[in-house]
Amino acid sequence: MSIRQKILFKIKSTDLPKADHPKKVSSYFGENTFGVATMRKYISKKTFEAFERWISEGVTISKEQANDIADAMKEWAIQKGATYYTHWFQPMTGLTAEKHDSFISMEGQGRVIEKFSGNKLIQGEPDASSFPSGGIRATFEARGYTAWDPSSPAFIIESKLGKTLCIPTIFISYNGEALDKKLPLIRSDEALSRSAVNILKIFGHKNIKKVISTCGAEQEYFLIDKNYYNLRQDLLMTGRTLVGAPSPKGQQLEDQYFGTIKERVANFMYEVAEEAYRLGIPVMTRHNEVAPHQYEFAPIFEESNLAADHNQLLMDIMKKVALRHNFVVLLHEKPFAGINGSGKHLNWSLADDHGCNLLNPGETPEDNLQFLAILAAVLRGVYLHADLLRASVAMAGNEHRLGANEAPPAIISVFLGDQLNTILEMIEKGSKHKISKRDIIDLGVTRLPKFNKDSTDRNRTSPFAFTGSKFEFRAVGSSQNISTPIAVINTIIADSLDHVADEIKKASARGKDFNTAVMQVIAKIAKETKYIRFEGNNYSPEWLKEARRRGLPNIASTAEALKALTKKENIDLFEKYKVFSKEELLARYHIWIHTYNLILEIEANTMNEMVNASILPAGYKYQKLLSENVTGLVNLKKTAGINPEAAALKDQEAHLCDIIAKIYYVRRNVKEMIGLLEEAKRLNGEDRAKMYFEDLKPLMEHIRKHVDALECVVSDEDWDLPKYREMLFIN
């Protein structure tokens, strides 16, 4: 019996106590967060009002007020059982980072007290010299600073033996450059707010002081039994299966999608949700996805900065809780070849400080004119900066997913729906000059229904789709930190909002009345952006041809996509809105190229070890079995006079030869792969990434093809690697 088969008998659900009376979510939601309501209870009214002004107007609090908040935060955390605090930040690794410090301070000989000052709250120095910086600082320059982000509440993380107060922070260099994902997102929100407030004033909203981007990230993931995971070196090292033959049953029947959730999985989901709610994460939806053992959590919309923090926390919670249920969460974009991968559909919208969604068609002609102007700005932003959107999701894992039939292709296009497209076309052609009070848009058809946020079906194949009062950016990877895609969207939309506002002012200055001026600007943008609008099936071969005819790029390579960050016009754009400096952009380019190369090297070296230590020994054993069988038949023919049919003997000989050939091709290609890795050491980062994409990845796929063929014939007794049919179909 193989190790794999022995493990099968050990797989079982975790024995859990039954919750007879589940608590109401409202009774404990956010209990582990130092949110606004909690802060109000612990600090003076004067300090609280100063804090609110800081958040809403940017008026910095005093040192005394910072001390007041820090002391209150410490008292609250200690009452909760926390003994340590940490500045929780998001470095360029894409993960989260933390260094824990105790609250204690020495007071006299052998005595300690709990102490936490405003200085320690606002700024930390975690060293963190080994985090990637892309050349912004040398490794020997140890100083990296964390600075408190007051817009995201502090929270408490629990373990079995203790609790830690986590303070969300940005992470910067000695000279103030962003070394993290969070600071550029905060900067982009400020830029977007300025541009959106500006255009709203043109439409007569003088009382709007702030506009925020709001997000909800749908988190897809796989679950696998921990016992099987521990037997798969590729999953342990890379997060995806580098070899593995398809299961006879995969997702063909689509019977997993929205199906009944297995009890073992439901228990995991309940515990994830409970921990998320305690941290104030508004998890709303859970369900089975299309692929076997693939699932999704989806939250309620939040302010983007908070949504990004919550998504990072949710991924951490999922990983921790899964282990308690003898599961492992797989967040790789394509952990299993041949079936759907996992994305993180990023739903994005705009809201003003009165709670109005700016992408929601309104009830008056004026509201809808404003809606169309903002819609035009979004179209222009995506049209002009599709390369930046593609770069924002460029990563090794997403190369396996983008373009497969569960993910949008690497061609950026926009879906609006038939009705909105018809409206824009009529405005562009000049057959629509004004907005009617009877319907949101009067196209001269008396039975035309009122346009609202649900007037169009979703297009699940579109990379950037309008889905009713929001846009859905579907190309984001499952494991990805959403901060960078949001920062890119915010910046390109801020730029286009400014453009629309300027064009309206120019048209009005030429003597046009306001409504006519706005319609002319919308008409011009509708015409300019026509090529990026597509209503059909983005997965179809016809769209690839049509996109090529339209001049839309189809960039499959991560390294090629990332080059958008180095273009002068894109650098100028980000510097104009103070989201990224040139140095910060180039640093990210080099970090992400380097990361891509490291991931491919880890995958190739892992495949080499698996082939030589696990796969070839099993193949040789099977080859020996066949060889002994053929030899035995030939000997029987000679010594015992047994005469098997010539065709039957020839068939066994042919099968043996086929196995010998497969083993040879695996070995030959593995040798070539190792030689290629050696050759790559002499290349710079960009050239190495190009070689890995063009040569290494196809070579690894070729190795996989022959390995998977061996898996299908080698005896179960000898094949120790868990198979797809087992990993994907467990109770």
XYZ file of C-alpha atoms in Angstrom, residues 62-302:
241
model
C -1.555 67.433 19.163
C 1.050 65.405 21.071
C -1.155 65.458 24.173
C -4.130 64.163 22.198
C -1.974 61.396 20.685
C -0.927 60.406 24.207
C -4.581 60.390 25.264
C -5.529 58.041 22.394
C -2.489 55.812 22.961
C -3.274 55.418 26.663
C -6.908 54.655 25.899
C -5.927 52.091 23.256
C -3.540 50.431 25.746
C -6.171 50.277 28.501
C -8.732 48.789 26.133
C -6.242 46.214 24.808
C -5.077 45.196 28.303
C -8.685 44.782 29.429
C -9.071 42.447 26.446
C -6.059 40.443 27.615
C -3.372 41.822 25.261
C 0.191 41.964 26.570
C 1.964 42.962 23.343
C 1.379 45.465 20.554
C 2.640 45.591 16.987
C 2.642 47.985 14.071
C 0.895 45.864 11.421
C 2.034 46.777 7.897
C 1.969 45.492 4.325
C 5.445 45.359 2.757
C 6.208 44.719 -0.895
C 6.117 40.955 -0.332
C 2.336 41.226 -0.731
C 1.816 39.725 2.729
C 1.522 41.405 6.131
C 4.342 41.981 8.626
C 4.633 42.678 12.321
C 7.198 43.037 15.123
C 5.786 42.626 18.624
C 6.714 44.832 21.594
C 5.533 44.461 25.174
C 3.569 47.213 26.922
C 5.868 46.925 29.939
C 8.286 49.614 31.032
C 10.742 49.447 33.949
C 9.908 51.549 37.012
C 12.399 51.224 39.781
C 14.402 48.128 40.591
C 12.598 44.954 39.568
C 9.254 46.673 38.952
C 7.382 47.131 35.672
C 4.312 49.070 34.622
C 2.251 48.995 31.428
C 2.965 52.064 29.363
C 2.197 53.182 25.806
C 2.852 56.722 24.555
C 1.568 58.735 21.630
C 5.044 58.617 20.068
C 5.013 54.816 20.092
C 1.497 54.788 18.665
C 2.238 57.162 15.810
C 5.674 55.907 14.772
C 7.736 52.758 15.017
C 11.126 51.652 13.722
C 10.907 47.929 12.949
C 14.318 47.779 11.185
C 12.932 45.471 8.455
C 16.038 45.913 6.313
C 15.489 42.638 4.465
C 12.144 43.579 2.973
C 12.305 44.232 -0.786
C 12.901 47.887 -1.655
C 13.848 47.768 -5.324
C 16.960 49.837 -4.706
C 15.296 52.560 -2.623
C 17.598 51.621 0.251
C 20.551 49.279 0.659
C 20.286 46.265 2.952
C 22.797 47.771 5.383
C 20.545 50.836 5.717
C 18.317 49.341 8.353
C 15.971 52.191 9.029
C 12.433 51.616 7.949
C 9.612 53.410 9.723
C 6.003 52.547 10.394
C 3.464 55.336 10.847
C -0.043 54.905 12.251
C -2.947 54.934 9.808
C -5.811 56.304 11.933
C -8.399 55.642 9.211
C -8.144 51.885 9.847
C -9.007 50.811 13.414
C -6.548 48.929 15.611
C -7.546 45.337 16.310
C -6.661 42.389 18.522
C -5.402 39.076 17.187
C -5.911 36.078 19.449
C -3.926 32.880 19.820
C -4.455 30.082 22.313
C -2.024 31.540 24.836
C -2.275 35.275 24.314
C -3.512 38.353 22.488
C -1.742 41.099 20.544
C -2.867 44.643 19.742
C -2.295 45.301 16.023
C -2.043 48.913 14.831
C -2.462 49.356 11.050
C 0.440 51.412 9.710
C 2.216 52.509 6.578
C 5.853 51.521 6.019
C 8.318 54.098 4.677
C 12.045 54.562 4.160
C 14.263 57.036 6.026
C 13.566 59.589 3.261
C 9.821 58.961 3.208
C 9.479 56.715 0.123
C 6.652 54.169 0.266
C 7.999 50.680 0.969
C 4.546 49.186 1.284
C 1.217 48.651 -0.467
C -0.861 50.833 1.852
C 0.614 54.324 1.501
C 0.094 54.614 -2.313
C -3.522 53.516 -1.824
C -4.095 56.247 0.774
C -2.465 58.809 -1.512
C -4.651 57.688 -4.448
C -7.812 58.053 -2.367
C -6.851 61.631 -1.538
C -6.160 62.378 -5.204
C -9.459 60.819 -6.270
C -11.348 62.784 -3.624
C -9.921 66.113 -4.830
C -10.831 65.385 -8.456
C -14.303 64.052 -7.661
C -15.164 66.964 -5.349
C -14.040 69.327 -8.097
C -16.368 67.864 -10.722
C -19.275 67.631 -8.262
C -18.959 71.366 -7.610
C -19.356 71.948 -11.352
C -22.631 70.032 -11.105
C -23.782 72.298 -8.276
C -22.854 70.211 -5.209
C -21.026 72.873 -3.218
C -21.472 71.105 0.121
C -19.523 67.942 -0.749
C -16.159 67.947 1.045
C -14.940 64.401 0.425
C -15.412 61.510 -1.981
C -14.136 58.020 -1.261
C -13.620 54.938 -3.375
C -15.442 51.919 -2.002
C -14.571 48.295 -2.609
C -15.679 44.762 -2.005
C -13.273 41.964 -2.930
C -14.822 38.560 -3.672
C -12.274 36.061 -2.340
C -12.068 32.711 -4.137
C -10.038 29.832 -2.710
C -9.569 26.047 -2.638
C -9.570 23.729 0.362
C -7.455 20.575 0.515
C -7.063 18.042 3.290
C -3.929 18.771 5.312
C -2.745 15.145 5.066
C -2.686 15.280 1.280
C -1.146 18.749 1.300
C 1.782 17.520 3.393
C 2.501 14.802 0.804
C 2.644 17.273 -2.089
C 6.032 18.970 -2.206
C 4.801 21.255 -4.997
C 1.863 22.551 -2.940
C 4.130 23.084 0.068
C 6.772 24.986 -1.890
C 4.791 26.781 -4.611
C 1.088 26.711 -3.726
C 0.188 24.869 -6.945
C 0.476 21.361 -8.363
C 3.396 21.193 -10.794
C 2.310 17.720 -11.919
C -0.953 15.861 -11.736
C -3.179 14.072 -14.223
C -6.774 15.289 -14.589
C -9.442 13.462 -12.637
C -11.979 11.578 -14.818
C -14.549 13.814 -13.195
C -13.567 17.434 -12.804
C -15.973 20.338 -13.180
C -17.684 19.113 -16.349
C -21.078 18.665 -14.693
C -20.766 21.961 -12.782
C -22.569 20.212 -9.921
C -20.331 21.853 -7.343
C -21.386 25.404 -8.272
C -23.754 26.819 -5.629
C -24.298 23.222 -4.466
C -24.981 22.078 -0.948
C -21.976 22.926 1.226
C -20.466 19.841 2.863
C -20.710 19.859 6.650
C -16.944 19.809 7.150
C -16.576 22.837 4.888
C -19.588 24.600 6.423
C -18.009 24.249 9.880
C -14.839 25.875 8.552
C -16.890 28.687 7.007
C -18.812 29.321 10.237
C -15.597 29.693 12.227
C -14.008 31.970 9.608
C -17.086 34.197 9.634
C -17.173 34.383 13.435
C -13.528 35.436 13.654
C -14.022 37.898 10.818
C -17.053 39.467 12.501
C -15.142 39.896 15.766
C -12.607 41.937 13.769
C -15.315 43.998 12.090
C -14.915 42.348 8.673
C -18.379 42.374 7.045
C -18.340 38.945 5.361
C -21.701 38.723 3.613
C -21.734 35.799 1.187
C -20.276 32.294 1.048
C -20.837 29.578 -1.523
C -19.361 26.735 -3.562
C -17.557 27.826 -6.710
C -17.405 25.969 -10.047
C -14.348 23.771 -9.480
C -14.443 20.877 -7.005
C -13.478 22.038 -3.513
C -13.398 25.683 -4.604
C -15.298 28.290 -2.583
C -15.833 32.018 -2.157
C -16.326 34.624 0.570
C -17.643 38.054 -0.376
C -17.931 41.139 1.872
C -20.167 44.195 2.023
C -18.652 47.309 0.387
C -16.343 49.422 2.553
